[in-house]
Amino acid sequence: MSDMGSDAGERGPARVLVIDDSNTIRRSAEIFLKQGGYEVLLAEDGFDALSKVNDHAPDIIFCDILMPRLDGYQTCAIIKRNPKFAATPVIMLSSKDGLFDKARGRMVGSQDYLTKPFTKDQLLQAVAAHTAGRTATESPGA
């Protein structure tokens, strides 16, 4: 009855942060992710997101590009500059499917790009792809 189980069992479900100023996008992502068995955190802008990243250390972050106050590129860059979260995958969300947006996202450290509106399958596949190697070895401790 001790902790002889696998490391993945100790970690529990992946913790996913969704940052979007649209309540509709946040809520639909939350529903899809919870149906996929993930723990979900929501933030409505970059400033809200930064405190949640620090407090909850999500395993993966979905970040809208066009937001008031602090846009997605700035938010991603700030997260990636913190050594504690530099390895956390950030996936940009945008209604535009432009090459420039994708390139700019990569420049600030995002791992992927999802065009809105996304489907449940697209969202769950992105989480699965970017958290597949997630083990206790990736969490350096408290």
Short mmCIF file of C-alpha atoms in Angstrom, two decimals:
data_model
loop_
_atom_site.label_atom_id
_atom_site.label_comp_id
_atom_site.label_asym_id
_atom_site.label_seq_id
_atom_site.Cartn_x
_atom_site.Cartn_y
_atom_site.Cartn_z
CA MET A 1 0.00 0.00 0.00
CA SER A 2 2.95 2.32 -0.31
CA ASP A 3 3.93 4.28 -3.40
CA MET A 4 5.09 1.28 -5.41
CA GLY A 5 2.89 2.32 -8.35
CA SER A 6 4.08 3.98 -11.51
CA ASP A 7 5.24 7.57 -11.61
CA ALA A 8 2.42 8.50 -13.97
CA GLY A 9 -0.10 7.30 -11.39
CA GLU A 10 1.34 9.63 -8.79
CA ARG A 11 1.06 12.64 -11.08
CA GLY A 12 -2.64 12.28 -11.78
CA PRO A 13 -4.28 13.81 -14.85
CA ALA A 14 -2.41 16.46 -16.81
CA ARG A 15 -3.16 20.01 -15.65
CA VAL A 16 -4.15 22.21 -18.60
CA LEU A 17 -4.33 26.01 -18.54
CA VAL A 18 -6.52 27.72 -21.15
CA ILE A 19 -5.91 31.46 -21.61
CA ASP A 20 -8.49 33.26 -23.75
CA ASP A 21 -10.43 36.49 -23.36
CA SER A 22 -13.49 34.81 -24.92
CA ASN A 23 -15.71 33.17 -22.31
CA THR A 24 -17.15 30.92 -25.03
CA ILE A 25 -13.72 29.58 -26.02
CA ARG A 26 -12.67 29.10 -22.38
CA ARG A 27 -15.86 27.22 -21.50
CA SER A 28 -15.87 24.99 -24.59
CA ALA A 29 -12.19 24.12 -24.02
CA GLU A 30 -12.97 23.38 -20.37
CA ILE A 31 -15.81 21.02 -21.30
CA PHE A 32 -13.73 19.21 -23.95
CA LEU A 33 -10.71 18.84 -21.65
CA LYS A 34 -12.74 17.65 -18.66
CA GLN A 35 -14.40 15.06 -20.90
CA GLY A 36 -10.86 13.95 -21.80
CA GLY A 37 -10.09 13.47 -18.09
CA TYR A 38 -7.81 16.49 -17.66
CA GLU A 39 -7.63 18.97 -14.81
CA VAL A 40 -8.51 22.40 -16.22
CA LEU A 41 -7.48 25.92 -15.20
CA LEU A 42 -8.88 29.00 -16.94
CA ALA A 43 -7.49 32.52 -17.34
CA GLU A 44 -9.10 35.42 -19.17
CA ASP A 45 -5.93 37.36 -19.98
CA GLY A 46 -2.15 37.23 -19.78
CA PHE A 47 -1.88 38.80 -16.33
CA ASP A 48 -4.44 36.39 -14.88
CA ALA A 49 -2.56 33.54 -16.58
CA LEU A 50 0.86 34.44 -15.16
CA SER A 51 -0.34 34.14 -11.57
CA LYS A 52 -2.08 30.83 -12.35
CA VAL A 53 1.04 29.43 -14.05
CA ASN A 54 3.07 30.33 -10.97
CA ASP A 55 0.51 28.99 -8.47
CA HIS A 56 -0.55 25.78 -10.26
CA ALA A 57 2.36 24.83 -12.58
CA PRO A 58 0.25 23.49 -15.48
CA ASP A 59 1.57 20.66 -17.65
CA ILE A 60 0.47 22.39 -20.86
CA ILE A 61 -0.85 25.85 -21.75
CA PHE A 62 -3.21 26.95 -24.53
CA CYS A 63 -2.82 30.69 -25.12
CA ASP A 64 -4.94 32.96 -27.29
CA ILE A 65 -2.94 35.46 -29.34
CA LEU A 66 -5.28 38.46 -29.44
CA MET A 67 -6.03 39.54 -25.86
CA PRO A 68 -6.27 42.92 -24.14
CA ARG A 69 -3.44 44.24 -21.89
CA LEU A 70 -0.94 41.41 -22.50
CA ASP A 71 -1.22 39.53 -25.80
CA GLY A 72 -0.48 35.85 -26.29
CA TYR A 73 3.00 36.40 -27.69
CA GLN A 74 4.01 38.51 -24.68
CA THR A 75 2.42 36.04 -22.27
CA CYS A 76 4.21 33.09 -23.87
CA ALA A 77 7.56 34.93 -23.86
CA ILE A 78 7.24 35.76 -20.13
CA ILE A 79 6.34 32.16 -19.25
CA LYS A 80 9.24 30.78 -21.32
CA ARG A 81 11.74 33.20 -19.72
CA ASN A 82 11.10 31.63 -16.30
CA PRO A 83 13.43 28.60 -15.98
CA LYS A 84 10.79 26.81 -13.87
CA PHE A 85 8.31 26.87 -16.78
CA ALA A 86 10.61 26.98 -19.82
CA ALA A 87 9.89 23.31 -20.61
CA THR A 88 6.09 23.69 -20.27
CA PRO A 89 4.51 23.34 -23.75
CA VAL A 90 2.60 26.42 -24.90
CA ILE A 91 0.16 26.09 -27.80
CA MET A 92 -1.03 29.31 -29.40
CA LEU A 93 -4.73 29.74 -30.23
CA SER A 94 -5.85 32.04 -33.02
CA SER A 95 -8.71 32.53 -35.42
CA LYS A 96 -6.08 33.38 -38.06
CA ASP A 97 -4.23 30.52 -39.73
CA GLY A 98 -1.37 32.63 -41.02
CA LEU A 99 2.23 31.66 -41.56
CA PHE A 100 3.42 34.88 -39.91
CA ASP A 101 1.42 34.15 -36.74
CA LYS A 102 2.81 30.62 -36.52
CA ALA A 103 6.38 31.83 -37.04
CA ARG A 104 6.00 34.58 -34.45
CA GLY A 105 4.58 32.05 -31.99
CA ARG A 106 7.61 29.81 -32.48
CA MET A 107 9.92 32.79 -31.96
CA VAL A 108 8.50 33.38 -28.47
CA GLY A 109 8.71 29.69 -27.61
CA SER A 110 5.36 28.12 -28.46
CA GLN A 111 5.42 24.45 -29.42
CA ASP A 112 2.32 24.38 -31.61
CA TYR A 113 -0.57 26.37 -33.06
CA LEU A 114 -4.27 25.59 -33.04
CA THR A 115 -6.75 27.48 -35.21
CA LYS A 116 -10.07 28.50 -33.68
CA PRO A 117 -12.69 27.20 -33.69
CA PHE A 118 -11.03 23.93 -32.70
CA THR A 119 -12.76 20.61 -32.28
CA LYS A 120 -12.74 18.43 -29.19
CA ASP A 121 -10.51 15.93 -31.04
CA GLN A 122 -7.99 18.62 -32.08
CA LEU A 123 -7.73 19.89 -28.51
CA LEU A 124 -7.38 16.44 -26.93
CA GLN A 125 -4.85 15.32 -29.58
CA ALA A 126 -2.73 18.41 -28.89
CA VAL A 127 -2.73 17.71 -25.15
CA ALA A 128 -1.90 14.04 -25.68
CA ALA A 129 0.92 14.85 -28.12
CA HIS A 130 2.56 17.42 -25.85
CA THR A 131 2.14 15.62 -22.52
CA ALA A 132 2.97 12.08 -23.70
CA GLY A 133 6.43 12.10 -22.12
CA ARG A 134 5.21 13.75 -18.92
CA THR A 135 6.61 11.85 -15.96
CA ALA A 136 7.62 12.56 -12.40
CA THR A 137 11.18 13.14 -13.66
CA GLU A 138 10.01 16.38 -15.29
CA SER A 139 8.83 17.83 -12.00
CA PRO A 140 11.96 18.95 -10.13
CA GLY A 141 10.11 19.00 -6.80
CA ALA A 142 8.09 21.48 -4.82
#
